[in-house]
XYZ file of C-alpha atoms in Angstrom:
737
model
C -148.597 61.608 110.405
C -145.765 64.130 110.292
C -145.229 64.686 114.015
C -142.210 65.702 115.973
C -141.962 65.143 119.748
C -139.872 66.417 122.578
C -140.297 66.067 126.398
C -143.354 68.359 126.655
C -144.592 69.546 123.276
C -145.691 67.905 120.058
C -145.632 69.624 116.713
C -147.633 68.917 113.610
C -148.032 70.599 110.267
C -151.590 70.806 108.795
C -152.601 71.437 105.216
C -155.272 74.028 105.231
C -157.971 74.311 102.584
C -160.507 76.968 101.736
C -158.420 80.053 102.599
C -158.967 82.912 100.203
C -157.094 85.851 101.845
C -154.886 86.819 104.809
C -158.075 87.410 106.961
C -158.782 83.716 106.637
C -155.332 82.700 107.771
C -155.536 85.198 110.613
C -158.895 83.769 111.689
C -157.687 80.201 111.773
C -154.600 81.220 113.683
C -156.705 82.871 116.387
C -159.010 79.928 116.700
C -156.152 77.509 117.189
C -154.298 79.801 119.606
C -157.348 79.987 121.940
C -156.802 76.331 122.733
C -154.937 75.866 126.019
C -151.234 75.309 125.397
C -151.556 75.584 121.590
C -149.338 77.835 119.446
C -150.157 78.061 115.759
C -148.719 79.963 112.775
C -150.935 79.851 109.613
C -149.309 80.817 106.299
C -151.729 81.961 103.568
C -149.129 81.543 100.755
C -148.089 78.021 101.615
C -151.655 77.019 102.891
C -150.114 75.235 105.869
C -150.413 75.606 109.686
C -147.487 74.867 112.009
C -149.022 73.936 115.372
C -147.311 72.947 118.621
C -149.452 71.544 121.298
C -149.084 69.862 124.789
C -149.297 66.188 125.537
C -152.886 64.959 125.831
C -154.147 67.090 122.878
C -155.113 64.937 119.872
C -154.273 66.410 116.424
C -157.814 65.546 115.429
C -158.955 68.271 117.902
C -156.929 70.686 115.950
C -158.524 69.641 112.710
C -161.987 69.889 114.276
C -161.282 73.398 115.448
C -160.192 74.459 111.887
C -163.332 72.904 110.473
C -165.469 74.780 113.056
C -164.022 78.015 111.601
C -165.366 76.953 108.144
C -162.168 75.578 106.560
C -160.620 72.175 105.954
C -157.480 70.732 107.538
C -155.513 67.567 107.096
C -152.464 65.858 108.306
C -149.899 65.256 105.446
C -150.425 61.817 103.907
C -147.359 59.537 104.166
C -145.616 59.110 100.803
C -146.259 55.960 98.858
C -142.954 54.484 97.478
C -144.280 53.652 93.999
C -146.860 56.327 93.677
C -146.040 59.758 92.274
C -147.438 62.719 94.239
C -150.340 64.258 92.348
C -149.901 67.796 91.150
C -152.221 70.246 92.978
C -153.738 71.587 89.819
C -157.406 71.368 90.910
C -157.627 74.903 92.196
C -155.878 76.301 89.042
C -158.096 74.347 86.728
C -161.287 75.420 88.438
C -160.121 79.063 88.502
C -159.147 78.944 84.849
C -162.628 77.611 83.823
C -164.383 80.287 85.724
C -161.996 82.932 84.558
C -162.486 81.993 80.859
C -166.347 81.994 81.368
C -166.318 85.432 83.023
C -164.062 87.043 80.444
C -166.055 85.709 77.421
C -169.337 86.882 78.963
C -168.184 90.081 80.645
C -166.368 91.683 77.817
C -169.532 92.335 75.732
C -171.260 93.585 78.867
C -168.543 96.146 79.588
C -168.297 97.071 75.843
C -171.996 97.826 75.697
C -171.868 99.910 78.855
C -168.953 101.845 77.768
C -169.766 102.499 73.997
C -173.183 104.249 73.391
C -173.009 103.138 69.721
C -173.385 99.527 70.874
C -176.528 100.245 72.998
C -179.229 98.974 70.610
C -182.811 98.693 71.649
C -183.171 96.367 74.647
C -179.384 95.982 74.876
C -179.735 96.105 78.707
C -181.590 92.746 78.766
C -178.756 91.082 76.763
C -176.349 92.527 79.373
C -178.407 90.985 82.141
C -178.390 87.591 80.298
C -174.572 87.638 80.038
C -173.803 89.195 83.411
C -175.942 86.991 85.588
C -173.906 83.794 84.948
C -170.593 85.728 85.574
C -171.825 86.975 88.979
C -173.544 83.707 90.053
C -171.355 80.921 88.436
C -167.968 82.490 88.026
C -168.264 84.420 91.294
C -169.582 81.430 93.222
C -166.285 80.826 95.200
C -166.682 84.356 96.669
C -170.320 83.854 97.622
C -169.769 80.421 99.103
C -166.790 81.630 101.176
C -168.818 84.742 102.324
C -171.697 82.532 103.413
C -169.491 80.132 105.244
C -167.884 83.002 107.105
C -171.237 84.689 107.814
C -172.297 81.348 109.491
C -169.338 81.674 111.736
C -169.752 85.319 112.418
C -166.731 86.373 110.483
C -165.992 88.548 107.521
C -163.176 88.339 104.968
C -162.331 89.877 101.651
C -164.631 87.456 100.021
C -167.416 89.057 102.063
C -166.516 92.422 100.468
C -166.459 91.014 96.957
C -169.673 89.080 97.440
C -171.622 91.946 98.929
C -170.353 94.396 96.273
C -171.071 92.194 93.160
C -174.456 90.878 94.465
C -175.457 94.439 95.447
C -174.571 95.669 91.899
C -176.521 92.820 90.362
C -179.447 93.180 92.808
C -179.762 96.905 92.137
C -179.631 96.392 88.398
C -182.363 93.841 88.686
C -184.512 96.262 90.641
C -183.852 99.030 88.139
C -184.685 96.780 85.178
C -187.877 95.238 86.557
C -189.305 97.973 88.791
C -187.469 101.118 87.722
C -186.974 102.902 84.363
C -183.894 101.069 83.280
C -185.865 98.349 81.443
C -187.416 100.841 79.104
C -186.648 100.113 75.358
C -184.017 102.569 74.016
C -182.485 103.205 77.450
C -178.963 104.456 77.239
C -176.234 104.200 79.892
C -173.145 106.395 79.121
C -170.021 104.986 80.968
C -168.322 107.596 83.003
C -165.894 107.853 85.885
C -168.086 110.458 87.618
C -171.384 109.851 89.279
C -174.592 111.133 87.707
C -176.937 112.999 90.075
C -180.086 110.858 89.647
C -182.345 108.711 91.849
C -180.687 105.671 90.458
C -183.878 103.933 89.144
C -182.563 104.205 85.554
C -179.076 103.083 86.377
C -177.745 99.560 86.074
C -174.427 98.262 87.303
C -174.155 95.048 85.342
C -170.764 96.037 83.860
C -169.473 96.624 87.403
C -170.766 93.356 88.645
C -169.398 91.323 85.744
C -166.217 93.327 85.432
C -165.296 93.199 89.060
C -165.836 89.485 89.117
C -163.737 88.931 86.000
C -160.909 91.243 87.220
C -160.804 89.592 90.635
C -160.874 86.084 89.287
C -157.983 87.025 87.012
C -156.086 88.336 89.982
C -156.833 85.111 91.955
C -155.739 82.956 88.964
C -152.454 84.712 88.413
C -151.933 84.859 92.186
C -152.340 81.090 92.392
C -149.938 80.485 89.465
C -147.386 82.815 90.901
C -147.608 81.148 94.405
C -146.856 77.839 92.633
C -143.905 79.441 90.891
C -142.730 80.904 94.182
C -142.722 77.477 95.789
C -141.019 75.849 92.760
C -137.525 76.017 94.226
C -138.514 73.916 97.192
C -140.358 71.314 95.058
C -137.266 71.085 92.788
C -135.108 70.509 95.832
C -137.309 67.715 97.066
C -137.335 66.175 93.567
C -133.498 66.046 93.302
C -133.004 62.696 94.958
C -132.593 59.409 93.015
C -135.778 57.326 92.732
C -134.151 53.878 92.953
C -130.747 52.338 93.579
C -128.753 49.240 92.768
C -127.336 47.431 95.749
C -123.830 45.868 95.642
C -125.411 42.421 95.468
C -127.150 43.366 92.176
C -130.722 43.969 93.568
C -132.469 47.185 92.546
C -134.767 48.778 95.176
C -136.592 52.099 95.771
C -134.322 54.615 97.513
C -136.788 54.791 100.422
C -135.908 51.090 101.286
C -132.144 51.861 101.742
C -130.849 51.255 105.267
C -127.804 52.629 107.023
C -124.789 50.331 106.212
C -126.231 49.162 102.868
C -123.593 49.132 100.002
C -124.825 50.437 96.679
C -123.419 51.031 93.207
C -123.295 54.488 91.445
C -122.439 54.360 87.749
C -121.209 57.346 85.790
C -123.976 59.854 85.190
C -126.216 58.389 88.055
C -127.316 60.316 91.106
C -125.908 59.140 94.465
C -128.912 57.723 96.239
C -128.124 58.915 99.783
C -125.353 60.308 101.981
C -122.513 57.809 102.330
C -118.814 56.984 102.302
C -116.977 55.734 99.141
C -115.638 52.252 99.661
C -114.398 51.504 96.138
C -113.580 53.595 93.093
C -112.516 57.153 92.302
C -114.513 59.836 90.447
C -115.548 63.442 90.194
C -118.890 64.356 91.841
C -121.030 67.220 90.504
C -122.820 68.876 93.421
C -124.067 71.929 91.546
C -127.748 71.071 91.897
C -127.366 70.857 95.736
C -124.702 73.483 96.467
C -124.678 75.761 93.446
C -120.882 74.966 93.119
C -120.103 74.370 89.395
C -116.744 72.612 89.680
C -116.971 68.835 90.277
C -115.097 67.588 93.381
C -112.612 64.743 93.077
C -113.444 61.866 95.422
C -111.679 58.564 96.407
C -112.214 55.645 98.929
C -112.895 57.040 102.404
C -114.401 60.382 101.109
C -117.904 61.333 102.154
C -120.556 62.022 99.424
C -123.914 63.540 99.641
C -127.244 62.193 98.294
C -128.688 63.821 95.058
C -125.198 64.758 93.749
C -124.223 63.254 90.380
C -121.340 60.861 89.732
C -119.509 62.453 86.813
C -116.705 59.994 86.410
C -115.963 56.407 87.370
C -117.952 53.593 88.947
C -118.323 53.894 92.699
C -119.453 51.643 95.544
C -120.792 53.668 98.455
C -121.750 52.606 101.938
C -124.906 54.509 103.121
C -124.347 56.496 106.431
C -127.620 58.536 106.524
C -130.924 57.700 104.906
C -134.447 59.310 104.816
C -135.035 62.349 106.844
C -131.458 62.289 108.188
C -129.782 63.111 104.812
C -128.387 66.504 103.980
C -130.981 66.874 101.211
C -133.966 66.151 103.484
C -132.544 68.478 106.173
C -132.098 71.325 103.567
C -135.662 70.889 102.432
C -136.919 70.910 106.053
C -135.053 74.112 106.814
C -136.358 75.793 103.647
C -139.964 74.755 104.345
C -139.696 75.862 108.020
C -138.416 79.212 106.901
C -141.246 79.586 104.275
C -143.891 78.594 106.770
C -142.785 81.079 109.567
C -143.629 84.694 109.833
C -141.439 87.794 110.227
C -142.524 90.487 112.711
C -143.606 92.816 109.837
C -146.045 90.055 108.595
C -147.540 89.736 112.011
C -148.338 93.387 111.990
C -149.972 92.982 108.505
C -151.968 90.079 109.792
C -153.308 92.010 112.662
C -154.331 94.922 110.477
C -156.071 92.615 107.911
C -157.871 90.888 110.632
C -159.720 94.039 111.653
C -159.694 95.666 108.234
C -162.755 93.867 106.789
C -165.275 95.012 109.421
C -163.907 98.466 109.262
C -164.331 98.568 105.538
C -167.970 97.323 105.699
C -168.712 100.027 108.268
C -166.959 102.592 105.950
C -169.109 101.371 103.034
C -172.327 101.740 105.097
C -171.133 105.207 106.200
C -170.375 106.175 102.549
C -173.851 105.010 101.537
C -175.457 107.035 104.253
C -173.369 110.137 103.564
C -174.281 110.241 99.891
C -177.972 109.561 100.566
C -177.866 112.378 103.208
C -176.370 114.842 100.741
C -179.276 114.331 98.418
C -177.114 113.220 95.434
C -179.321 110.230 94.783
C -179.333 106.528 95.392
C -177.143 105.903 92.285
C -174.292 107.958 93.484
C -174.511 106.555 97.024
C -174.737 102.979 95.860
C -171.894 103.287 93.367
C -169.514 104.872 95.906
C -170.374 102.247 98.593
C -169.687 99.358 96.168
C -166.426 100.890 95.085
C -165.335 101.082 98.767
C -166.128 97.416 99.274
C -164.256 96.326 96.234
C -161.144 98.514 96.504
C -160.384 97.674 100.086
C -159.809 93.935 99.890
C -156.640 93.195 101.859
C -155.237 90.513 99.570
C -151.917 92.247 98.847
C -151.271 92.627 102.607
C -151.618 88.936 103.137
C -149.305 88.127 100.200
C -146.536 90.652 100.876
C -144.416 88.666 103.188
C -145.146 84.892 102.410
C -144.448 85.255 98.665
C -141.218 87.110 99.170
C -140.122 84.466 101.687
C -141.147 81.626 99.408
C -139.060 83.038 96.519
C -136.162 84.224 98.722
C -135.693 81.068 100.602
C -136.134 78.945 97.552
C -133.581 80.914 95.609
C -131.301 80.634 98.603
C -131.563 76.820 98.530
C -130.604 76.860 94.875
C -127.505 78.846 95.641
C -126.556 76.684 98.756
C -127.898 79.175 101.340
C -130.365 77.830 103.953
C -132.252 80.456 105.931
C -133.618 78.969 109.154
C -136.459 81.296 109.706
C -138.026 84.642 108.597
C -136.820 86.400 111.730
C -133.275 85.930 110.473
C -133.925 88.389 107.662
C -134.528 91.125 110.171
C -131.208 90.385 111.903
C -129.164 90.785 108.713
C -130.299 94.422 108.321
C -128.606 95.469 111.611
C -125.321 93.538 111.357
C -122.216 95.765 111.398
C -119.446 93.248 112.530
C -118.740 89.761 111.173
C -116.527 87.443 113.311
C -114.807 84.779 111.251
C -113.395 81.521 112.681
C -110.079 80.852 110.915
C -109.648 77.079 110.543
C -112.089 75.588 108.002
C -113.824 79.028 107.410
C -111.134 81.318 106.100
C -108.597 78.456 105.639
C -109.036 75.041 104.141
C -109.129 73.482 107.548
C -106.514 70.768 106.623
C -102.826 70.814 106.247
C -101.346 71.258 102.772
C -97.772 71.030 101.459
C -96.980 74.590 100.547
C -93.239 74.626 99.932
C -90.309 72.207 99.022
C -86.782 73.501 99.744
C -84.028 71.202 98.546
C -80.318 71.189 99.339
C -77.925 71.972 96.433
C -77.730 69.143 93.931
C -80.927 67.477 95.147
C -84.056 66.782 93.058
C -87.460 67.926 94.316
C -89.120 64.902 92.570
C -86.864 62.491 94.367
C -87.407 64.212 97.748
C -91.263 63.956 97.314
C -91.024 60.378 96.017
C -89.058 59.048 99.111
C -90.642 61.266 101.654
C -94.136 60.833 100.340
C -93.926 57.090 100.400
C -92.742 57.005 103.976
C -95.341 59.565 105.215
C -98.114 57.628 103.427
C -97.788 54.961 106.091
C -98.479 57.559 108.878
C -101.890 58.766 109.960
C -100.617 62.125 111.183
C -102.314 65.156 109.415
C -98.939 66.618 108.466
C -97.795 63.292 107.099
C -100.923 62.951 105.076
C -100.587 66.439 103.699
C -97.109 65.452 102.308
C -98.459 62.080 101.075
C -101.351 63.667 99.248
C -99.049 66.039 97.317
C -96.360 63.437 96.549
C -98.653 60.595 95.419
C -95.565 58.256 95.569
C -95.755 54.591 94.641
C -92.434 53.598 96.131
C -92.195 50.498 98.377
C -91.683 51.047 102.172
C -90.049 48.639 104.603
C -89.280 48.624 108.302
C -91.605 51.677 108.956
C -91.173 53.108 112.417
C -93.011 56.029 114.122
C -90.613 57.888 116.425
C -92.938 59.365 119.095
C -92.905 63.221 118.980
C -90.120 63.386 116.395
C -91.233 61.866 113.066
C -90.933 58.641 111.059
C -88.252 56.444 109.614
C -87.987 53.483 107.231
C -86.467 51.900 104.127
C -87.800 53.234 100.798
C -86.506 51.533 97.644
C -83.248 50.689 99.502
C -82.732 54.129 100.970
C -82.817 54.732 104.793
C -85.135 57.686 104.944
C -85.978 60.047 107.849
C -88.847 62.552 107.875
C -89.638 64.727 110.906
C -88.255 67.321 113.274
C -84.627 68.440 112.716
C -83.694 66.744 115.968
C -84.582 63.309 114.465
C -82.092 63.871 111.751
C -79.529 65.164 114.135
C -79.751 61.947 116.176
C -78.518 60.255 112.980
C -75.766 62.917 112.503
C -77.666 64.480 109.622
C -77.434 68.242 110.030
C -79.246 70.893 107.869
C -77.007 72.958 105.683
C -77.212 76.695 106.317
C -79.669 77.501 103.401
C -82.150 74.843 104.578
C -81.721 76.059 108.254
C -82.718 79.560 107.073
C -85.751 78.249 105.127
C -86.847 76.314 108.208
C -86.676 79.341 110.468
C -88.499 81.558 107.965
C -91.378 79.013 107.764
C -91.628 78.818 111.537
C -91.609 82.551 111.891
C -94.579 82.761 109.560
C -96.511 80.254 111.669
C -95.965 77.335 109.340
C -94.835 73.799 110.093
C -91.387 72.847 108.703
C -90.392 69.101 108.344
C -86.790 67.957 107.568
C -86.070 65.130 105.180
C -82.812 63.043 104.946
C -81.635 59.763 103.715
C -78.411 57.785 103.451
C -76.631 59.860 106.075
C -77.387 63.336 104.731
C -80.090 66.047 105.241
C -81.636 66.718 101.797
C -84.682 68.972 102.053
C -87.171 71.001 104.191
C -90.857 70.554 103.530
C -93.289 73.366 104.649
C -96.797 72.418 105.590
C -99.658 74.757 106.556
C -103.343 75.227 106.624
C -103.669 77.355 103.550
C -106.163 80.169 102.955
C -109.149 79.188 100.685
C -108.653 80.708 97.183
C -111.940 82.635 97.556
C -111.494 84.094 101.029
C -109.770 87.337 100.046
C -112.636 88.124 97.527
C -115.169 87.105 100.233
C -113.621 89.545 102.775
C -113.776 92.288 100.153
C -117.447 91.579 99.496
C -118.314 91.657 103.335
C -116.538 95.010 103.577
C -118.523 96.302 100.593
C -121.681 95.391 102.573
C -120.560 97.774 105.326
C -119.347 95.019 107.741
C -116.162 94.968 109.753
C -114.499 91.561 109.591
C -112.713 90.236 112.751
C -110.521 87.086 112.571
C -111.081 84.878 115.627
C -108.748 81.838 116.312
C -107.090 79.634 118.872
C -103.809 79.726 116.798
C -100.806 81.738 117.790
C -100.622 85.423 116.961
C -98.053 84.998 114.139
C -100.154 82.503 112.322
C -103.333 84.569 112.693
C -101.635 87.768 111.511
C -100.227 86.097 108.454
C -103.575 84.755 107.456
C -105.430 88.054 108.193
C -102.906 89.979 106.204
C -103.283 87.599 103.235
C -107.118 88.008 103.060
C -107.439 91.633 104.093
C -108.577 91.597 107.602
C -107.285 94.306 109.991
C -108.642 93.158 113.368
C -107.368 89.878 114.774
C -108.193 88.124 118.056
C -105.849 85.170 118.507
C -104.922 82.455 121.058
C -108.554 82.199 122.212
C -109.631 78.863 123.827
C -112.824 77.348 122.316
C -114.772 78.024 125.463
C -113.768 81.677 125.336
C -115.206 82.405 121.828
C -118.603 83.190 123.357
C -116.925 85.755 125.623
C -115.403 87.526 122.613
C -118.755 87.759 120.923
C -120.392 89.060 124.179
C -117.666 91.706 124.514
C -118.236 92.947 120.993
C -122.009 93.117 121.612
C -121.273 94.957 124.947
C -119.280 97.431 122.950
C -122.411 98.202 120.823
C -121.684 95.993 117.888
C -124.326 93.907 116.189
C -122.320 90.677 115.588
C -122.546 87.977 112.837
C -120.399 84.906 113.493
C -119.243 82.505 110.781
C -117.748 79.136 111.903
C -117.787 75.386 111.118
C -116.711 73.403 114.260
C -118.204 72.087 117.482
C -116.189 74.672 119.257
C -118.000 77.433 117.295
C -121.495 76.325 118.151
C -121.871 78.361 121.402
C -120.548 81.464 119.701
C -122.879 80.913 116.747
C -125.851 80.711 119.050
C -124.666 83.817 121.097
C -124.226 86.004 117.934
C -126.981 88.220 116.624
C -126.673 86.198 113.417
C -124.949 82.846 113.185
C -123.690 81.484 109.786
C -122.446 77.898 109.733
C -120.338 76.457 106.943
C -122.179 73.346 105.590
C -118.874 71.564 105.468
C -118.680 71.802 109.274
C -120.155 69.923 112.155
C -123.840 69.283 112.831
C -123.551 71.071 116.157
C -122.447 74.272 114.437
C -125.197 73.982 111.776
C -127.864 73.427 114.447
C -126.752 76.508 116.433
C -126.667 78.780 113.371
C -129.381 80.986 111.699
C -128.015 80.588 108.188
C -126.218 77.528 106.782
C -123.828 77.788 103.892
C -123.996 74.510 102.072
C -120.742 75.077 100.261
C -117.484 75.755 102.258
C -117.017 78.965 100.241
C -116.745 82.108 102.437
C -118.186 84.184 99.512
C -121.505 82.497 100.093
C -121.647 84.332 103.480
C -121.685 87.638 101.683
C -124.320 86.166 99.186
C -126.361 85.082 102.211
C -126.408 88.453 103.781
C -127.176 90.191 100.479
C -130.008 87.724 99.706
C -131.473 88.174 103.244
C -131.295 91.933 102.920
C -132.779 91.858 99.468
C -135.678 89.627 100.668
C -136.411 91.873 103.589
C -136.292 94.906 101.339
C -138.718 93.176 98.981
C -141.132 92.427 101.873
C -141.068 96.059 103.042
C -141.638 97.182 99.561
C -144.622 94.881 99.134
C -146.090 96.087 102.433
C -145.576 99.710 101.533
C -147.369 99.409 98.263
C -150.146 97.367 99.821
C -150.766 99.921 102.475
C -150.290 102.908 100.203
C -152.692 101.436 97.691
C -155.467 101.120 100.245
C -154.738 104.486 101.900
C -154.897 106.283 98.486
C -157.772 104.348 96.986
C -160.259 104.276 99.792
C -160.824 108.065 99.995
C -161.281 108.169 96.144
C -163.851 105.432 96.325
C -165.665 107.046 99.228
C -165.779 110.365 97.414
C -167.503 108.695 94.446
C -164.502 109.221 92.131
C -163.869 105.542 91.443
C -166.002 103.276 89.313
C -166.533 99.863 90.921
C -165.234 98.045 87.913
C -161.985 100.107 87.883
C -161.769 99.443 91.615
C -161.934 95.731 91.034
C -159.227 95.877 88.375
C -156.991 97.918 90.681
C -157.469 95.539 93.584
C -156.683 92.545 91.407
C -153.577 94.328 90.082
C -152.343 95.145 93.606
C -152.163 91.365 94.439
C -150.525 90.495 91.148
C -148.037 93.288 91.616
C -146.962 92.122 95.054
C -146.446 88.533 93.873
C -144.650 89.677 90.691
C -142.412 91.950 92.691
C -141.466 89.007 94.989
C -140.737 86.828 91.888
C -137.922 89.193 90.926
C -135.829 87.554 93.736
C -135.643 84.471 91.440
C -133.044 86.482 89.453
C -130.846 87.112 92.490
C -127.232 86.125 91.731
């Protein structure tokens, strides 16, 4: 049982069966929410219900409540290690069979009704023979759902379809057996206008068969599109390795890995789970997980993520996170949560569709009564009423938001953007200011050797060889920055860390000093004028300068800094193009902050801010009328991320920051922040476009149907097209770049 628990509430995700439209989802939601302490959200597109309930409530009670409403519900089955998950093709296969049957039989019926030349003697009886199986067999899912809903005192779009098609078939049977329609030689010219007759000579078999075929086609393509919309999440879940070879030679399913296990990853294999490299060096391709195409070089001590591919040498990795704790599992959970949730605009659509069906039935009865009252005949009245029933199905309303969310969040996952929930989309629309943490967000977040200044006559290679070897023995971040760049293999003896000043030791027979100028001065090694100038210039720019000397003489100054990420300047330009004002927020001194801001193109800087005060900065901006997005990566950013109107956490940052954010950027590339905002806005725009066309379609078509200007068969085709249009429009998000 997939169940999460905190102190007071439990949560469970139920798989719902039997839903055919948004009205069904709305009805199940209302039923569950009537239970004390229960809060439920039912998603028609994903066919899942997220339910939170208090202690003392058994999930079986929730399932029973759904079944009382006429639907099925089940807790997700636990995965079997050696058993592949079956593809949910049953619904598609059944729909395909019914659709093929209805098309093969309905096309001749429609052709005979439309083309007088095909109306041979007794053609109407052949039409009945062909149309009856379409309405009864192919349309059986509609009639079954309508009957189930009727038993529970409810009405859905299936009710409209069932009543409309059965009424058309029933009227045709009456006209054929008791009216004049069964007379040999009867003709039935197809027209978009209503003939003024008593209806006893009119049959509507082409409408009954055509409507069934068109709506089945819409359902089939809708079901296929929904599967395509959720493909990104399924692909994400399938990224992981299926089995793994342990360091002792045993091969086991990935599900059996435990934290601390050591496993082997050969070139070309997927890394089984999150871990730390213990042996070997390689390049890791994380493109499937992050969207980043350039492989990352890794060595012992580096962390690696499950589902990424070892593109180079043989690695031995120690597992640090397994199962639901891995980054891949957490990404999938975030995406699924976002797809299952509902934005405010969808809640409005749900409320409308919940009352829409009864209103339409009343409108159809009113249309029938009006036309009968005007004396235009039963044929005109009946045709207009059936057209009203068929055209008004609120399928498109129910699909407008979920399908766009499915595709948008799935595409985001492929690009390394995780959207925490649908309400996030509405926040991105209003953002006008983006606050950027400096360290780890705009900059690399680690010290890097940026400059080597040598005294006259000295060799840069020799400076790095001796200084790098000595610094390699130190754990200080500045020392490690120099050591990484130098990659020296020289031998070090008598290494000593001089507290607060630097390090000293013997490297290949040379007495080497690396540290503050004061350390060298204690050994009477004074910087020459040109190196003194280089040191002061570096410090004025907010960088760290380290002096190097050996054998009684100062030889060089090394400059170390937290460098700006190569893509940060481009990212700032993209954020500005979105109409956002970037603000650099940092605890560093003003000089460092100004230098970084100038380099990337940020005009507004707030420096020397204590971690605890970052929240106050966000609050002040909000008090000034700004709608603020915050981008950060550290524990000290978590509170500010939570306070901001929109929080974006760098996926390379801490778990606390990611938990507090609304959007997670899996890659440490600031350009993804701009992509995330663009994708969110595009998804919201798609949702609104879908809802507009769904509403506009019903508003425009209902009066035409009520006025008798819409043939029921054309109404069925239009209704089916509206649903397919909404899903297809959502699928355009798959091309987002």
